[in-house]
Short mmCIF file of C-alpha atoms in Angstrom, two decimals:
data_model
loop_
_atom_site.label_atom_id
_atom_site.label_comp_id
_atom_site.label_asym_id
_atom_site.label_seq_id
_atom_site.Cartn_x
_atom_site.Cartn_y
_atom_site.Cartn_z
CA MET A 1 -103.12 -97.83 239.29
CA LEU A 2 -101.65 -99.45 236.20
CA GLU A 3 -98.51 -97.33 236.48
CA THR A 4 -98.14 -98.12 240.18
CA TYR A 5 -98.11 -101.85 239.51
CA ALA A 6 -96.26 -101.79 236.20
CA ARG A 7 -93.30 -103.56 237.78
CA ASP A 8 -95.57 -106.38 238.86
CA SER A 9 -97.69 -106.93 235.78
CA ASN A 10 -98.12 -110.63 236.51
CA ARG A 11 -99.86 -109.94 239.81
CA LEU A 12 -102.03 -107.20 238.34
CA LEU A 13 -103.05 -109.47 235.47
CA PHE A 14 -103.96 -112.22 237.94
CA TRP A 15 -106.34 -109.96 239.85
CA LEU A 16 -107.83 -108.55 236.66
CA LEU A 17 -108.49 -112.03 235.31
CA LEU A 18 -109.99 -113.15 238.61
CA LEU A 19 -112.31 -110.13 238.64
CA LEU A 20 -113.26 -110.75 235.03
CA LEU A 21 -113.96 -114.44 235.68
CA MET A 22 -116.35 -113.48 238.49
CA ALA A 23 -118.14 -111.10 236.12
CA LEU A 24 -118.27 -113.75 233.39
CA LEU A 25 -119.74 -116.41 235.67
CA TYR A 26 -122.32 -114.07 237.18
CA ASN A 27 -125.83 -115.14 236.04
CA LEU A 28 -124.25 -117.15 233.22
CA GLY A 29 -127.34 -119.33 232.92
CA GLY A 30 -129.71 -116.37 233.16
CA TRP A 31 -130.79 -116.69 229.52
CA GLY A 32 -131.62 -119.76 227.46
CA VAL A 33 -129.43 -121.26 224.76
CA VAL A 34 -129.86 -119.38 221.52
CA GLU A 35 -130.95 -120.77 218.17
CA THR A 36 -129.41 -121.79 215.95
CA SER A 37 -125.69 -122.39 216.53
CA GLU A 38 -125.51 -122.33 220.33
CA ALA A 39 -128.60 -124.52 220.68
CA ARG A 40 -127.12 -127.11 218.30
CA TYR A 41 -123.81 -127.24 220.15
CA ALA A 42 -125.50 -127.39 223.54
CA GLU A 43 -127.91 -130.14 222.53
CA ILE A 44 -125.22 -132.24 220.84
CA SER A 45 -123.12 -131.89 224.01
CA ARG A 46 -126.10 -132.86 226.17
CA GLU A 47 -126.76 -135.99 224.10
CA MET A 48 -123.05 -136.83 224.25
CA TRP A 49 -123.05 -136.38 228.03
CA LEU A 50 -126.21 -138.48 228.33
CA THR A 51 -125.07 -141.39 226.15
CA GLY A 52 -121.34 -141.37 226.92
CA ASP A 53 -120.61 -141.67 223.19
CA TYR A 54 -117.88 -139.07 222.57
CA LEU A 55 -117.00 -140.15 219.03
CA HIS A 56 -120.37 -139.97 217.27
CA PRO A 57 -121.98 -136.55 217.88
CA ARG A 58 -125.77 -136.63 217.56
CA LEU A 59 -128.32 -133.85 217.17
CA LEU A 60 -131.86 -134.85 218.15
CA GLY A 61 -130.86 -138.49 217.78
CA ILE A 62 -129.28 -138.22 214.32
CA GLN A 63 -125.52 -138.34 213.75
CA HIS A 64 -124.13 -134.86 213.13
CA TYR A 65 -120.59 -134.55 211.78
CA HIS A 66 -120.41 -130.88 210.74
CA LYS A 67 -117.61 -130.35 213.28
CA PRO A 68 -115.06 -132.56 215.04
CA PRO A 69 -116.03 -133.56 218.58
CA LEU A 70 -113.67 -131.60 220.85
CA THR A 71 -116.02 -128.65 221.53
CA TYR A 72 -118.85 -131.05 222.35
CA ILE A 73 -116.60 -133.07 224.66
CA ILE A 74 -115.49 -129.96 226.57
CA SER A 75 -119.10 -128.73 226.89
CA ALA A 76 -120.28 -132.19 227.96
CA PHE A 77 -117.69 -132.10 230.75
CA GLY A 78 -119.21 -128.76 231.83
CA MET A 79 -122.57 -130.55 232.08
CA GLU A 80 -120.95 -133.33 234.08
CA LEU A 81 -119.86 -130.69 236.59
CA PHE A 82 -122.94 -128.45 236.62
CA GLY A 83 -125.73 -130.45 235.01
CA PRO A 84 -127.37 -130.06 231.57
CA SER A 85 -127.96 -126.33 231.92
CA ALA A 86 -127.00 -123.17 230.06
CA PHE A 87 -124.46 -122.50 232.83
CA GLY A 88 -122.89 -125.94 232.38
CA ALA A 89 -122.80 -125.60 228.59
CA ARG A 90 -121.12 -122.18 228.73
CA PHE A 91 -118.81 -122.67 231.73
CA PHE A 92 -115.63 -123.69 229.91
CA LEU A 93 -116.15 -120.90 227.37
CA GLN A 94 -115.47 -118.43 230.17
CA LEU A 95 -112.27 -120.23 231.11
CA SER A 96 -111.23 -120.23 227.47
CA LEU A 97 -111.50 -116.43 227.38
CA ILE A 98 -109.37 -116.13 230.51
CA LEU A 99 -106.75 -118.39 228.93
CA GLN A 100 -106.81 -116.34 225.73
CA ALA A 101 -106.09 -113.14 227.65
CA LEU A 102 -103.23 -114.86 229.47
CA LEU A 103 -101.84 -116.08 226.14
CA VAL A 104 -102.05 -112.61 224.60
CA TYR A 105 -100.08 -111.39 227.62
CA VAL A 106 -97.30 -113.99 227.36
CA ILE A 107 -97.09 -113.57 223.57
CA GLY A 108 -96.84 -109.82 224.10
CA LYS A 109 -94.01 -110.26 226.56
CA GLU A 110 -92.13 -112.38 224.03
CA ILE A 111 -92.53 -110.10 221.01
CA PHE A 112 -92.27 -106.77 222.84
CA GLY A 113 -89.93 -107.71 225.67
CA ASN A 114 -92.03 -105.43 227.87
CA SER A 115 -94.51 -106.75 230.45
CA LYS A 116 -96.36 -103.43 230.73
CA GLN A 117 -96.96 -103.35 226.99
CA ALA A 118 -98.06 -106.99 227.12
CA LEU A 119 -100.51 -106.19 229.92
CA THR A 120 -101.92 -103.38 227.79
CA ALA A 121 -102.48 -105.86 224.94
CA ALA A 122 -104.27 -108.30 227.26
CA ILE A 123 -106.59 -105.57 228.56
CA ILE A 124 -107.36 -104.41 225.02
CA TYR A 125 -108.14 -107.99 224.02
CA LEU A 126 -110.52 -108.47 226.94
CA THR A 127 -112.41 -105.30 226.03
CA ILE A 128 -112.99 -106.10 222.35
CA PRO A 129 -116.76 -106.72 221.94
CA ALA A 130 -116.30 -109.54 219.37
CA VAL A 131 -114.07 -111.44 221.83
CA LEU A 132 -116.65 -111.17 224.63
CA LEU A 133 -119.42 -112.20 222.24
CA ALA A 134 -117.55 -115.43 221.48
CA ALA A 135 -117.40 -116.30 225.19
CA ARG A 136 -121.15 -115.77 225.72
CA ASN A 137 -122.36 -117.94 222.83
CA LEU A 138 -121.40 -121.62 222.64
CA THR A 139 -119.60 -122.35 219.37
CA THR A 140 -116.26 -123.88 218.40
CA ASP A 141 -114.57 -120.53 217.84
CA SER A 142 -113.55 -119.55 221.36
CA PHE A 143 -112.03 -122.97 222.08
CA LEU A 144 -110.35 -122.96 218.68
CA THR A 145 -108.84 -119.54 219.34
CA THR A 146 -107.46 -120.75 222.67
CA PHE A 147 -105.66 -123.65 221.00
CA GLU A 148 -104.44 -121.39 218.17
CA LEU A 149 -103.04 -118.75 220.53
CA ALA A 150 -101.37 -121.45 222.62
CA ALA A 151 -99.82 -122.87 219.44
CA ILE A 152 -98.58 -119.41 218.43
CA TRP A 153 -97.02 -118.90 221.87
CA SER A 154 -95.38 -122.34 221.68
CA TRP A 155 -93.89 -121.57 218.28
CA ILE A 156 -92.50 -118.24 219.47
CA LYS A 157 -90.97 -119.96 222.50
CA TYR A 158 -89.47 -122.64 220.28
CA ARG A 159 -88.01 -120.09 217.89
CA LYS A 160 -86.43 -118.21 220.79
CA ASP A 161 -85.28 -121.14 222.93
CA THR A 162 -85.02 -123.87 220.23
CA LYS A 163 -86.05 -126.44 222.83
CA ALA A 164 -87.69 -129.44 221.21
CA ALA A 165 -90.42 -129.62 223.88
CA TRP A 166 -91.92 -126.37 222.58
CA LEU A 167 -91.95 -127.77 219.05
CA TYR A 168 -93.83 -130.89 220.13
CA PHE A 169 -96.25 -128.75 222.11
CA PHE A 170 -96.84 -126.60 219.00
CA TYR A 171 -97.74 -129.59 216.85
CA LEU A 172 -99.91 -131.10 219.61
CA LEU A 173 -101.87 -127.85 219.87
CA LEU A 174 -102.28 -127.80 216.09
CA ALA A 175 -103.78 -131.28 216.43
CA LEU A 176 -106.23 -130.07 219.09
CA ALA A 177 -107.19 -127.16 216.84
CA PHE A 178 -107.74 -129.64 214.01
CA LEU A 179 -109.99 -131.70 216.29
CA THR A 180 -111.93 -128.56 217.11
CA LYS A 181 -112.72 -127.22 213.66
CA GLY A 182 -110.76 -129.09 211.04
CA PRO A 183 -108.25 -127.54 208.57
CA VAL A 184 -109.34 -123.95 209.27
CA GLY A 185 -107.77 -124.31 212.71
CA LEU A 186 -104.31 -124.37 211.14
CA ILE A 187 -104.53 -121.06 209.25
CA PHE A 188 -103.52 -118.56 211.93
CA PRO A 189 -100.76 -120.62 213.66
CA VAL A 190 -99.14 -121.66 210.36
CA LEU A 191 -99.20 -118.11 208.96
CA ILE A 192 -97.66 -116.74 212.14
CA ALA A 193 -95.07 -119.52 212.15
CA PHE A 194 -93.95 -118.15 208.78
CA GLY A 195 -94.23 -114.57 210.00
CA TYR A 196 -92.33 -114.73 213.26
CA SER A 197 -88.56 -114.51 213.05
CA ARG A 198 -86.01 -114.90 215.80
CA PRO A 199 -84.34 -111.68 216.96
CA LYS A 200 -80.90 -111.34 215.36
CA THR A 201 -79.24 -111.11 218.73
CA GLU A 202 -80.23 -114.67 219.61
CA SER A 203 -78.16 -117.70 218.71
CA ILE A 204 -79.44 -120.52 216.53
CA ASN A 205 -79.46 -124.09 217.78
CA ARG A 206 -79.86 -126.26 214.70
CA SER A 207 -79.75 -129.53 216.64
CA SER A 208 -83.49 -129.42 217.30
CA GLY A 209 -84.40 -129.23 213.59
CA TRP A 210 -84.71 -133.01 213.16
CA HIS A 211 -87.57 -133.01 215.70
CA HIS A 212 -89.93 -131.55 213.09
CA LEU A 213 -90.54 -134.98 211.55
CA PRO A 214 -91.62 -136.83 214.73
CA ALA A 215 -93.50 -133.71 215.87
CA LEU A 216 -95.38 -133.67 212.55
CA LEU A 217 -96.11 -137.35 213.05
CA LEU A 218 -97.56 -136.50 216.48
CA PHE A 219 -99.86 -133.96 214.80
CA LEU A 220 -101.01 -136.51 212.22
CA VAL A 221 -101.64 -139.25 214.77
CA VAL A 222 -103.59 -137.03 217.20
CA GLY A 223 -105.19 -134.58 214.76
CA ALA A 224 -106.35 -137.17 212.24
CA SER A 225 -107.34 -139.82 214.79
CA TRP A 226 -111.08 -139.10 214.85
CA TYR A 227 -111.31 -138.59 211.08
CA VAL A 228 -109.44 -141.81 210.32
CA TYR A 229 -111.56 -143.71 212.85
CA LEU A 230 -114.76 -142.64 211.06
CA MET A 231 -113.31 -143.15 207.57
CA LEU A 232 -112.39 -146.72 208.48
CA GLN A 233 -115.98 -147.25 209.56
CA ASN A 234 -117.40 -145.72 206.37
CA PRO A 235 -115.36 -144.67 203.29
CA ASP A 236 -118.02 -142.05 202.44
CA PHE A 237 -116.55 -139.90 205.21
CA VAL A 238 -113.57 -139.12 202.95
CA ASP A 239 -115.73 -137.18 200.50
CA TYR A 240 -117.84 -135.77 203.35
CA PHE A 241 -114.95 -134.23 205.25
CA LEU A 242 -112.62 -133.27 202.41
CA PHE A 243 -115.12 -131.78 200.00
CA LYS A 244 -118.43 -130.90 201.62
CA HIS A 245 -117.04 -129.52 204.88
CA THR A 246 -113.79 -128.08 203.55
CA VAL A 247 -113.90 -127.14 199.87
CA GLN A 248 -117.63 -126.46 199.53
CA ARG A 249 -117.86 -124.55 202.81
CA TYR A 250 -115.20 -122.14 201.54
CA ALA A 251 -116.17 -121.96 197.88
CA ASN A 252 -119.97 -122.26 197.85
CA PRO A 253 -121.85 -119.60 199.86
CA GLU A 254 -125.11 -121.53 199.74
CA THR A 255 -123.79 -124.79 201.17
CA PHE A 256 -124.52 -123.82 204.79
CA GLY A 257 -126.63 -120.71 204.25
CA ARG A 258 -123.98 -118.27 205.48
CA SER A 259 -123.46 -116.20 202.38
CA LYS A 260 -122.30 -112.65 203.07
CA PRO A 261 -120.90 -109.88 200.82
CA TRP A 262 -117.13 -109.72 200.28
CA TRP A 263 -116.84 -106.61 202.48
CA PHE A 264 -118.55 -108.32 205.47
CA TYR A 265 -115.39 -108.60 207.60
CA LEU A 266 -113.99 -105.24 206.48
CA VAL A 267 -117.03 -103.52 208.00
CA LEU A 268 -118.02 -105.77 210.88
CA ALA A 269 -114.55 -106.50 212.29
CA PRO A 270 -113.79 -102.80 213.00
CA ALA A 271 -117.33 -102.18 214.24
CA LEU A 272 -117.04 -105.02 216.77
CA SER A 273 -113.63 -103.93 218.02
CA LEU A 274 -114.33 -100.29 218.82
CA PRO A 275 -112.84 -98.05 220.12
CA TRP A 276 -109.55 -99.84 219.41
CA ALA A 277 -110.19 -100.18 215.67
CA ALA A 278 -110.87 -96.44 215.45
CA ILE A 279 -107.54 -95.65 217.13
CA LEU A 280 -105.74 -97.95 214.70
CA LEU A 281 -107.45 -96.50 211.64
CA ILE A 282 -106.91 -92.88 212.68
CA LYS A 283 -103.21 -93.51 213.35
CA LEU A 284 -102.68 -95.88 210.43
CA LYS A 285 -99.68 -93.94 209.11
CA LYS A 286 -97.91 -94.52 212.41
CA LEU A 287 -97.77 -98.23 211.61
CA LYS A 288 -95.08 -97.49 209.02
CA GLU A 289 -92.72 -97.19 212.00
CA LEU A 290 -93.25 -100.84 212.95
CA PRO A 291 -89.95 -102.75 213.03
CA THR A 292 -89.72 -105.04 210.00
CA PRO A 293 -90.11 -108.32 211.98
CA LEU A 294 -93.27 -107.02 213.66
CA LYS A 295 -94.58 -105.63 210.39
CA ARG A 296 -94.24 -109.03 208.74
CA LEU A 297 -95.80 -110.73 211.77
CA PHE A 298 -98.90 -108.52 211.85
CA ILE A 299 -99.41 -108.65 208.08
CA LEU A 300 -99.63 -112.42 208.33
CA TRP A 301 -101.70 -112.28 211.53
CA ILE A 302 -104.24 -109.63 210.46
CA LEU A 303 -104.15 -108.61 206.81
CA VAL A 304 -103.68 -111.99 205.07
CA PRO A 305 -106.41 -113.81 207.08
CA LEU A 306 -108.76 -110.87 206.54
CA VAL A 307 -108.32 -111.17 202.77
CA PHE A 308 -108.53 -114.98 202.85
CA PHE A 309 -111.75 -115.13 204.86
CA SER A 310 -113.28 -112.27 202.84
CA PHE A 311 -113.12 -114.50 199.75
CA SER A 312 -114.77 -117.37 201.62
CA GLY A 313 -118.34 -118.18 200.65
CA SER A 314 -119.28 -118.90 204.28
CA LYS A 315 -118.84 -115.97 206.67
CA LEU A 316 -119.51 -115.43 210.36
CA ILE A 317 -117.70 -112.84 212.46
CA LEU A 318 -116.34 -115.45 214.89
CA TYR A 319 -114.50 -117.22 212.07
CA ILE A 320 -111.81 -114.53 212.36
CA LEU A 321 -111.70 -114.45 216.16
CA PRO A 322 -107.90 -115.08 216.41
CA LEU A 323 -107.39 -111.94 214.31
CA PHE A 324 -108.49 -109.80 217.27
CA ALA A 325 -105.56 -111.05 219.36
CA GLY A 326 -103.22 -109.71 216.68
CA GLN A 327 -105.20 -106.47 216.64
CA ALA A 328 -104.85 -106.14 220.42
CA LEU A 329 -101.09 -106.63 220.24
CA LEU A 330 -100.76 -104.19 217.35
CA THR A 331 -102.85 -101.58 219.17
CA ALA A 332 -100.74 -101.99 222.30
CA TRP A 333 -97.61 -101.32 220.25
CA LEU A 334 -99.23 -98.25 218.67
CA LEU A 335 -100.37 -96.73 221.97
CA TYR A 336 -96.79 -96.70 223.24
CA GLN A 337 -95.66 -94.83 220.11
CA LEU A 338 -98.21 -92.02 220.31
CA ALA A 339 -97.20 -88.54 221.33
CA PRO A 340 -98.81 -87.29 224.58
CA GLU A 341 -101.25 -85.03 222.69
CA SER A 342 -102.39 -87.89 220.42
CA MET A 343 -102.70 -90.24 223.39
CA ALA A 344 -104.84 -87.68 225.22
CA LYS A 345 -107.14 -87.30 222.20
CA ALA A 346 -107.50 -91.08 221.83
CA THR A 347 -108.37 -91.36 225.52
CA LYS A 348 -110.97 -88.58 225.45
CA GLY A 349 -112.55 -89.97 222.29
CA SER A 350 -112.75 -93.47 223.77
CA ILE A 351 -114.22 -92.34 227.08
CA LEU A 352 -116.79 -90.27 225.17
CA TYR A 353 -117.65 -93.38 223.13
CA PHE A 354 -118.17 -95.43 226.31
CA LEU A 355 -120.26 -92.62 227.83
CA VAL A 356 -122.57 -92.61 224.81
CA LEU A 357 -122.96 -96.39 225.01
CA ALA A 358 -123.72 -96.18 228.74
CA ILE A 359 -126.44 -93.59 228.08
CA VAL A 360 -127.93 -95.85 225.38
CA LEU A 361 -127.93 -98.82 227.79
CA LEU A 362 -129.69 -96.65 230.37
CA LEU A 363 -132.36 -95.29 228.01
CA VAL A 364 -133.20 -98.27 225.77
CA PRO A 365 -135.31 -100.14 228.38
CA LEU A 366 -137.20 -96.89 229.08
CA LEU A 367 -138.29 -96.48 225.46
CA PRO A 368 -141.66 -97.94 224.28
CA ILE A 369 -140.06 -100.65 222.15
CA GLY A 370 -140.94 -103.72 224.22
CA ILE A 371 -137.63 -104.21 226.04
CA LYS A 372 -138.02 -104.97 229.74
CA LEU A 373 -135.50 -104.76 232.56
CA PRO A 374 -135.79 -105.02 236.36
CA TYR A 375 -135.42 -101.54 237.82
CA TRP A 376 -132.50 -102.49 240.07
CA VAL A 377 -130.43 -103.46 236.98
CA TYR A 378 -130.29 -99.78 235.97
CA ILE A 379 -127.56 -99.50 238.60
CA PHE A 380 -125.06 -100.91 236.10
CA PRO A 381 -125.31 -98.16 233.41
CA VAL A 382 -125.55 -95.57 236.18
CA LEU A 383 -122.29 -96.88 237.64
CA MET A 384 -120.77 -96.84 234.16
CA LEU A 385 -121.59 -93.16 233.80
CA ALA A 386 -120.27 -92.36 237.28
CA VAL A 387 -116.98 -94.24 236.83
CA LEU A 388 -116.39 -92.86 233.34
CA PHE A 389 -117.08 -89.31 234.53
CA LEU A 390 -114.63 -89.72 237.40
CA LEU A 391 -111.98 -91.08 235.06
CA TRP A 392 -112.56 -88.17 232.67
CA LYS A 393 -111.95 -85.70 235.50
CA ARG A 394 -109.17 -87.56 237.29
CA PRO A 395 -105.64 -86.26 236.73
CA ALA A 396 -103.89 -89.43 235.58
CA ALA A 397 -101.85 -90.64 232.65
CA ALA A 398 -103.93 -90.85 229.49
CA LEU A 399 -103.13 -94.52 228.84
CA THR A 400 -104.11 -95.45 232.39
CA LYS A 401 -107.44 -93.65 232.00
CA LEU A 402 -108.06 -95.27 228.62
CA LEU A 403 -107.48 -98.83 229.86
CA ALA A 404 -109.35 -98.26 233.12
CA SER A 405 -112.39 -96.83 231.32
CA ALA A 406 -112.54 -99.80 228.93
CA LEU A 407 -112.24 -102.29 231.79
CA ALA A 408 -114.85 -100.52 233.92
CA PHE A 409 -117.31 -100.43 231.03
CA ILE A 410 -116.89 -104.13 230.22
CA LEU A 411 -117.01 -105.31 233.85
CA LEU A 412 -120.34 -103.52 234.30
CA LEU A 413 -121.68 -104.44 230.87
CA LEU A 414 -121.31 -108.17 231.51
CA PRO A 415 -123.83 -108.42 234.41
CA TYR A 416 -126.14 -105.87 232.77
CA SER A 417 -126.28 -107.88 229.55
CA THR A 418 -127.21 -111.12 231.34
CA HIS A 419 -130.32 -109.50 232.81
CA LEU A 420 -131.17 -107.78 229.55
CA MET A 421 -131.06 -111.12 227.70
CA GLY A 422 -132.81 -113.03 230.47
CA SER A 423 -135.66 -110.51 230.72
CA ASN A 424 -136.21 -110.34 226.95
CA PRO A 425 -136.25 -113.90 225.60
CA GLN A 426 -137.98 -112.68 222.43
CA LEU A 427 -134.64 -111.13 221.41
CA MET A 428 -132.67 -114.33 221.95
CA LYS A 429 -134.48 -116.81 219.65
CA GLY A 430 -134.44 -119.51 222.29
CA SER A 431 -137.03 -121.92 223.67
CA ARG A 432 -136.86 -121.21 227.39
CA PRO A 433 -140.33 -119.55 227.47
CA ILE A 434 -141.82 -122.57 225.66
CA ALA A 435 -140.08 -124.95 228.04
CA GLN A 436 -141.37 -122.95 231.02
CA ILE A 437 -144.96 -123.28 229.77
CA ILE A 438 -144.52 -127.04 229.44
CA GLN A 439 -142.91 -127.31 232.88
CA ASN A 440 -145.43 -125.02 234.60
CA LYS A 441 -148.28 -127.14 233.21
CA GLN A 442 -146.40 -130.28 234.33
CA LEU A 443 -146.36 -131.64 230.79
CA GLN A 444 -142.66 -132.46 230.52
CA ASN A 445 -143.26 -136.21 230.81
CA ARG A 446 -145.40 -136.22 227.67
CA THR A 447 -144.05 -136.76 224.17
CA ILE A 448 -143.07 -133.37 222.73
CA LEU A 449 -143.83 -132.77 219.05
CA VAL A 450 -142.45 -129.77 217.12
CA TYR A 451 -144.08 -128.99 213.79
CA ASP A 452 -141.80 -128.25 210.83
CA ASN A 453 -138.98 -126.65 212.83
CA LEU A 454 -135.59 -127.81 214.02
CA LEU A 455 -135.68 -126.76 217.66
CA PRO A 456 -132.74 -128.25 219.59
CA SER A 457 -133.00 -125.47 222.18
CA LEU A 458 -136.31 -126.96 223.38
CA ALA A 459 -134.80 -130.44 223.79
CA PHE A 460 -131.92 -128.87 225.72
CA GLU A 461 -134.12 -126.74 227.99
CA LEU A 462 -136.37 -129.71 228.78
CA ASN A 463 -133.43 -132.14 229.01
CA LYS A 464 -135.32 -134.71 226.96
CA SER A 465 -135.70 -135.96 223.40
CA ILE A 466 -138.31 -134.36 221.15
CA ILE A 467 -139.89 -135.41 217.86
CA SER A 468 -139.65 -133.12 214.83
CA ILE A 469 -142.54 -133.26 212.34
CA LYS A 470 -141.13 -132.44 208.93
CA GLU A 471 -143.20 -131.07 206.08
CA LYS A 472 -141.38 -128.28 204.20
CA SER A 473 -138.61 -126.91 206.43
CA ARG A 474 -135.16 -127.13 204.84
CA HIS A 475 -133.65 -127.20 208.34
CA LEU A 476 -135.16 -130.66 208.77
CA HIS A 477 -133.36 -132.08 205.74
CA ARG A 478 -131.15 -134.11 208.06
CA GLU A 479 -128.06 -136.08 206.99
CA ILE A 480 -129.05 -139.69 207.55
CA GLN A 481 -126.54 -141.35 205.20
CA PHE A 482 -124.41 -142.48 208.12
CA GLU A 483 -127.23 -144.05 210.13
CA THR A 484 -126.82 -147.82 210.48
CA ASP A 485 -130.39 -148.58 211.63
CA GLU A 486 -133.85 -147.01 211.72
CA LYS A 487 -133.67 -145.59 215.26
CA TRP A 488 -133.28 -142.05 213.88
CA GLN A 489 -136.94 -142.18 212.76
CA ARG A 490 -137.99 -142.01 216.40
CA GLY A 491 -137.06 -138.32 216.40
CA LEU A 492 -138.02 -137.27 212.86
CA LEU A 493 -141.36 -137.86 211.12
CA ASP A 494 -141.56 -136.80 207.48
CA ILE A 495 -145.32 -136.45 206.96
CA ASN A 496 -144.78 -136.37 203.22
CA GLU A 497 -144.43 -140.14 203.67
CA PRO A 498 -147.62 -142.17 204.31
CA ALA A 499 -145.90 -144.38 206.90
CA ALA A 500 -144.89 -141.34 208.95
CA VAL A 501 -148.46 -139.99 208.85
CA THR A 502 -149.73 -143.31 210.20
CA GLN A 503 -147.10 -143.20 212.96
CA LEU A 504 -148.08 -139.62 213.83
CA GLN A 505 -151.76 -140.55 214.02
CA THR A 506 -150.88 -143.24 216.52
CA LEU A 507 -148.76 -140.83 218.54
CA LEU A 508 -151.54 -138.25 218.72
CA LEU A 509 -153.80 -140.78 220.43
CA GLN A 510 -151.39 -140.66 223.36
CA PRO A 511 -150.72 -137.72 225.74
CA THR A 512 -148.53 -135.33 223.73
CA VAL A 513 -147.59 -131.67 223.50
CA LEU A 514 -147.52 -129.96 220.10
CA VAL A 515 -145.35 -126.88 219.54
CA VAL A 516 -146.15 -124.78 216.45
CA LYS A 517 -144.60 -121.59 215.11
CA ASP A 518 -147.17 -119.13 213.73
CA GLU A 519 -150.13 -121.09 212.32
CA LEU A 520 -150.64 -124.65 211.20
CA PRO A 521 -151.43 -125.01 207.48
CA LYS A 522 -155.12 -125.68 206.80
CA LYS A 523 -154.46 -129.22 205.65
CA GLN A 524 -152.75 -130.05 208.98
CA GLU A 525 -155.38 -128.59 211.30
CA TRP A 526 -156.55 -132.15 211.99
CA PHE A 527 -153.67 -132.30 214.49
CA LEU A 528 -155.58 -129.92 216.77
CA LYS A 529 -158.60 -132.14 217.40
CA HIS A 530 -156.37 -134.05 219.83
CA TYR A 531 -155.77 -131.00 222.04
CA ARG A 532 -158.11 -129.09 224.33
CA ASN A 533 -155.83 -126.29 225.49
CA SER A 534 -153.23 -123.94 224.08
CA GLN A 535 -150.94 -121.17 225.26
CA LYS A 536 -148.99 -118.68 223.18
CA SER A 537 -145.41 -117.47 223.66
CA GLY A 538 -144.46 -114.89 221.05
CA ARG A 539 -144.84 -116.53 217.65
CA TRP A 540 -145.09 -119.98 219.19
CA THR A 541 -148.17 -121.87 220.38
CA VAL A 542 -148.09 -124.79 222.79
CA TYR A 543 -151.04 -127.21 222.37
CA TYR A 544 -151.79 -129.75 225.11
#
């Protein structure tokens, strides 16, 4: 199929992306928002949507400036379209993935000069597990990657065409990346701007060079706008943004509790990009044949960021998400250099890998380990096995079989995974089961109290404010230095303070719901005299 339509890669990509979008949107709200990161982003977006304040992000009623507001604004617009639901929160993430694949394709066409090779890179990108993970879990990283890839494409177009419009677009996209995640959003585009060189055959138009200064000014005006706005309101934001959320996040692993060993990315990045990482590693020597411009480009796209982020104190796999676009392009180049025998071995090994995964997906719910799944959902791994077996036996070009097997596996994995997550909320660390208890008992109009846990997922699922009772939890050490009044105390009671205990005693005389993880400490069991009923959900108990 891929060979038949090679001359019309644009049309084939369109239909592939449309099919993928349908798979991505299928049952997108079938599982609740996940603690901790997704729940925070979803709840901040919900509060932004509810209040209409797009400049002062709030989490459970307290200002929260860990990230710039662009991700929250985009997600709030999703809620404007589809309501404050998991589907609404995640909707634009799916579009961001589609845009990323399109950008990988157009970048591939520019650097390879071959639409078929570019299409191969786009398919590889769409079938990298880490990339799909980013689109199923609301964080800044998928949106950031979209802006970064668009900036990279704009720079490549500018370097080839030397039209000033592309330069301005590049700097504007850098500004949007900066408004998505701060300085870290500049790393990949700036490195690649240094790494990409114009083909020698193309002429140089130096007349556009003077546009760098006004384009840089555009970046500063747009990218710094929100930061400057807040700094003018409160000078303490200078130290907050520049040191705590830039220098300390990189240098101090304990600042945000995301300390990982130095080899974290070296192990996890290949593991979450199989089978493509395995093909690259096995044929590593073949990369010596890369043309020098491409070699420099991929060193700055893959190797340098990998080293840089490995030295960072704060590590999460999605921090290096743009790296996988470079990996997809590099793998596409490699596949077209392999001898037929090597290509056949890579294809057989990859199909075997997908077959093993399909068997695991089929058997796991059947094992006595507490994972449930509706019986009809087994059709997805069964179809995986059938399609993969047919591709194994079909006499077709090895590359065609390889790409088709990866696509078939992913397109069937997406709907399967939504039902797996929706049927097993205990695996997802969300609050949907708790919210369902409250809703089924028709208690949602009562004041909701959560003991010693930060639980934004419950506020999001109920679409209402909750009150956190703080005693020892470090997650409830909220940043209140930017609050201008005492309204934040409506959502946070520190019972180490006598005034808060008095306020809680008054609250408990009214109809309330108390949510507790595990058991209440002995000294706080006096809470329970105000409740007649309780219902458990995993480690949580709902008192009413």
